[in-house]
Coordinates of C-alpha atoms in Angstrom, one line a residue:
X654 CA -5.6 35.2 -8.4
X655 CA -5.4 32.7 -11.2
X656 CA -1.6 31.7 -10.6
X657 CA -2.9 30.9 -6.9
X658 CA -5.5 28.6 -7.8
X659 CA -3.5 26.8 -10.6
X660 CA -0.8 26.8 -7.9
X661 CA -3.1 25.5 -5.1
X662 CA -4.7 22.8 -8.1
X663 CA -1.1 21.6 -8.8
X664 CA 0.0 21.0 -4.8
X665 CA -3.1 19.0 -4.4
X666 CA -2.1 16.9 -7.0
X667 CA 1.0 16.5 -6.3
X668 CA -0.6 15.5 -2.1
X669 CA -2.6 12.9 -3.9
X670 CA 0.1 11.8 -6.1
X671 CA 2.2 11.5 -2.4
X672 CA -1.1 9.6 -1.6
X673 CA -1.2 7.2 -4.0
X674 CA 2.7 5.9 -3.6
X675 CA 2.1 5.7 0.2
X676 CA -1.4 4.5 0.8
X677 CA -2.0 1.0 0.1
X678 CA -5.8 1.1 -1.0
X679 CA -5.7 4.5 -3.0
X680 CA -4.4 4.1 -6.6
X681 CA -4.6 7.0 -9.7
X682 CA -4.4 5.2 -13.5
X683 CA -2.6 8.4 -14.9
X684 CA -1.6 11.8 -14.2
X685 CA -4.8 13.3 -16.3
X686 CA -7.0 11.2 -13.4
X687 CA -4.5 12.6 -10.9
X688 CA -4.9 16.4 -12.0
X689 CA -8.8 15.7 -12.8
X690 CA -8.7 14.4 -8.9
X691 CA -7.6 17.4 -7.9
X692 CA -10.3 19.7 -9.6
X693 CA -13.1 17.8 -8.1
X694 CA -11.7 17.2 -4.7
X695 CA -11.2 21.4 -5.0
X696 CA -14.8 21.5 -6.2
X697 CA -15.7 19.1 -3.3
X698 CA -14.0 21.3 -1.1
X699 CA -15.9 23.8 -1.6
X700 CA -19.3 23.0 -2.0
X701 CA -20.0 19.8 -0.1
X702 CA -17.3 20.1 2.6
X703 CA -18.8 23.6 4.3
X704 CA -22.1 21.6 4.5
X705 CA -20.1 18.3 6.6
X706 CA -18.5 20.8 8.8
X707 CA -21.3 22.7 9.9
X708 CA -23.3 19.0 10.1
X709 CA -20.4 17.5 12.4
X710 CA -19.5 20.6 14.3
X711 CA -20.8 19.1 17.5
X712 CA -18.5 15.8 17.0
X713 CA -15.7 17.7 15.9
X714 CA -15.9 19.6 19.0
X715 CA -16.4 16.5 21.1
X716 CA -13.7 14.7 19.3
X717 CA -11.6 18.2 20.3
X718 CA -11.1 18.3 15.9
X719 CA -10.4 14.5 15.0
X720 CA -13.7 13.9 13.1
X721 CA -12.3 16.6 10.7
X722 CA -10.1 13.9 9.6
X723 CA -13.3 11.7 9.3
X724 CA -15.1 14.6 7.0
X725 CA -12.1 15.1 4.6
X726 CA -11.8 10.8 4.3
X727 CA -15.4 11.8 3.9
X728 CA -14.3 14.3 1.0
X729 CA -11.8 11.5 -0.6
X730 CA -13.9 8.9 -0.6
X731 CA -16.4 11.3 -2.6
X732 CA -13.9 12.0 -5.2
X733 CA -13.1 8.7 -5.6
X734 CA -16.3 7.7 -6.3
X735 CA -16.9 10.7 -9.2
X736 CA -13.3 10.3 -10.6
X737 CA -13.0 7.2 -12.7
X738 CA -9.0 7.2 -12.3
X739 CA -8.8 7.6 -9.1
X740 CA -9.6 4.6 -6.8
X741 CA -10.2 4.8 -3.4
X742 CA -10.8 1.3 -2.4
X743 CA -12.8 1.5 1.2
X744 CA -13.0 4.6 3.9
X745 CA -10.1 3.4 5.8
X746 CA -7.9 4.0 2.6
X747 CA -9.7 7.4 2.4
X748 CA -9.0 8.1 6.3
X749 CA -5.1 7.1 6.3
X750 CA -5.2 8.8 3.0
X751 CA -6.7 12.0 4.5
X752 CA -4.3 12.2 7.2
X753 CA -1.8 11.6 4.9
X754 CA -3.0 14.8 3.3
X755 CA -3.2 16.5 6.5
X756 CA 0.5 16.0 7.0
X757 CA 1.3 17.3 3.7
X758 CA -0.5 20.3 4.6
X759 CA 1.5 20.5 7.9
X760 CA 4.8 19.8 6.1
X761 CA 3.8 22.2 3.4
X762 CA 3.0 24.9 6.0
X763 CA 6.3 24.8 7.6
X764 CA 8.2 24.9 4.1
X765 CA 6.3 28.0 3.8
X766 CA 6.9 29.7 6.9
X767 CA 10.6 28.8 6.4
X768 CA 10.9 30.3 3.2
X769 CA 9.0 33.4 4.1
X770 CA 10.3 34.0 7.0
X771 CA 14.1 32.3 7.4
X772 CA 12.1 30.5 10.5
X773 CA 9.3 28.7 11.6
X774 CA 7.1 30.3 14.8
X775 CA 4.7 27.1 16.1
X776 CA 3.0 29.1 18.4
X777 CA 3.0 33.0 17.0
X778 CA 0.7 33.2 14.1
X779 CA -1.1 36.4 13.2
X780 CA -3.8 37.2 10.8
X781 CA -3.4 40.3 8.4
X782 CA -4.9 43.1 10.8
X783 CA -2.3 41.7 13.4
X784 CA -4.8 39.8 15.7
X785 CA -3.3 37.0 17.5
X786 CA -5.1 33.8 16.7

C-alpha cells in the first residue's frame, strides 16, 4: 500500500517534471518544488477534484469528456498557486500542461499493459470480477 503511493507520488513527479521541459509557461525551481508538486496536486486530487467533477458532470457529458481536461488544468493551475516552486504562468499553460499529463497517463498505461501482459488490448479491458467495461 505504501510502495504504491510512493510509487504513484514519484510518476507524477516525474509527469510534471515531463511538463515542465515541454510546456512553455510551466516552470519548477528544483526537484524538492517538483516532488512537493506532486504531494499537493495528489492532495488536490483528492479532495478538491471529486467536488469539480461532480460540479461539471453536465459539461463533461456535453463536451462527450473534454472539459475533464478543463478540470485537471483546473487542478494544475491550483497547485501552482499553493506550491511556491512550481509556476504555472496562466490556464492555457495549465490546459496544454494537463493534456500533456493526460498523455503521460496514456503512454504510461500502455507501458503497463505491455509489461503485464507481453501486449496491449485497446478495446478488451476488464475489471477484477471479470465485468467487461
Amino acid at each position: 500500500m505504501l510502495v504504491g503511493i510512493l510509487f504513484i507520488w514519484l510518476i507524477t513527479a516525474f509527469g510534471l517534471w515531463i511538463v515542465t521541459l515541454v510546456v512553455p509557461g510551466v516552470t519548477a525551481r528544483s526537484t524538492g518544488s517538483l516532488l512537493l508538486a506532486a504531494l499537493v496536486l495528489g492532495l488536490v486530487n483528492a479532495f478538491i477534484r471529486p467536488l469539480l467533477w461532480l460540479l461539471t458532470l453536465p459539461l463533461t457529458v456535453l463536451t462527450f469528456g473534454l472539459f475533464a481536461l478543463v478540470v485537471n488544468a483546473f487542478t494544475l493551475w491550483i497547485t501552482g498557486a499553493m506550491v511556491k516552486g512550481l509556476e504555472v504562468r496562466d490556464f492555457a499553460s495549465a490546459l496544454l500542461a494537463a493534456l500533456v499529463m493526460a498523455m503521460l497517463a496514456l503512454a504510461g498505461f500502455i507501458l503497463a499493459q505491455w509489461l503485464m501482459m507481453g501486449e496491449v488490448h485497446w478495446m478488451y479491458m476488464t475489471s477484477h470480477q471479470g465485468v467487461y467495461l
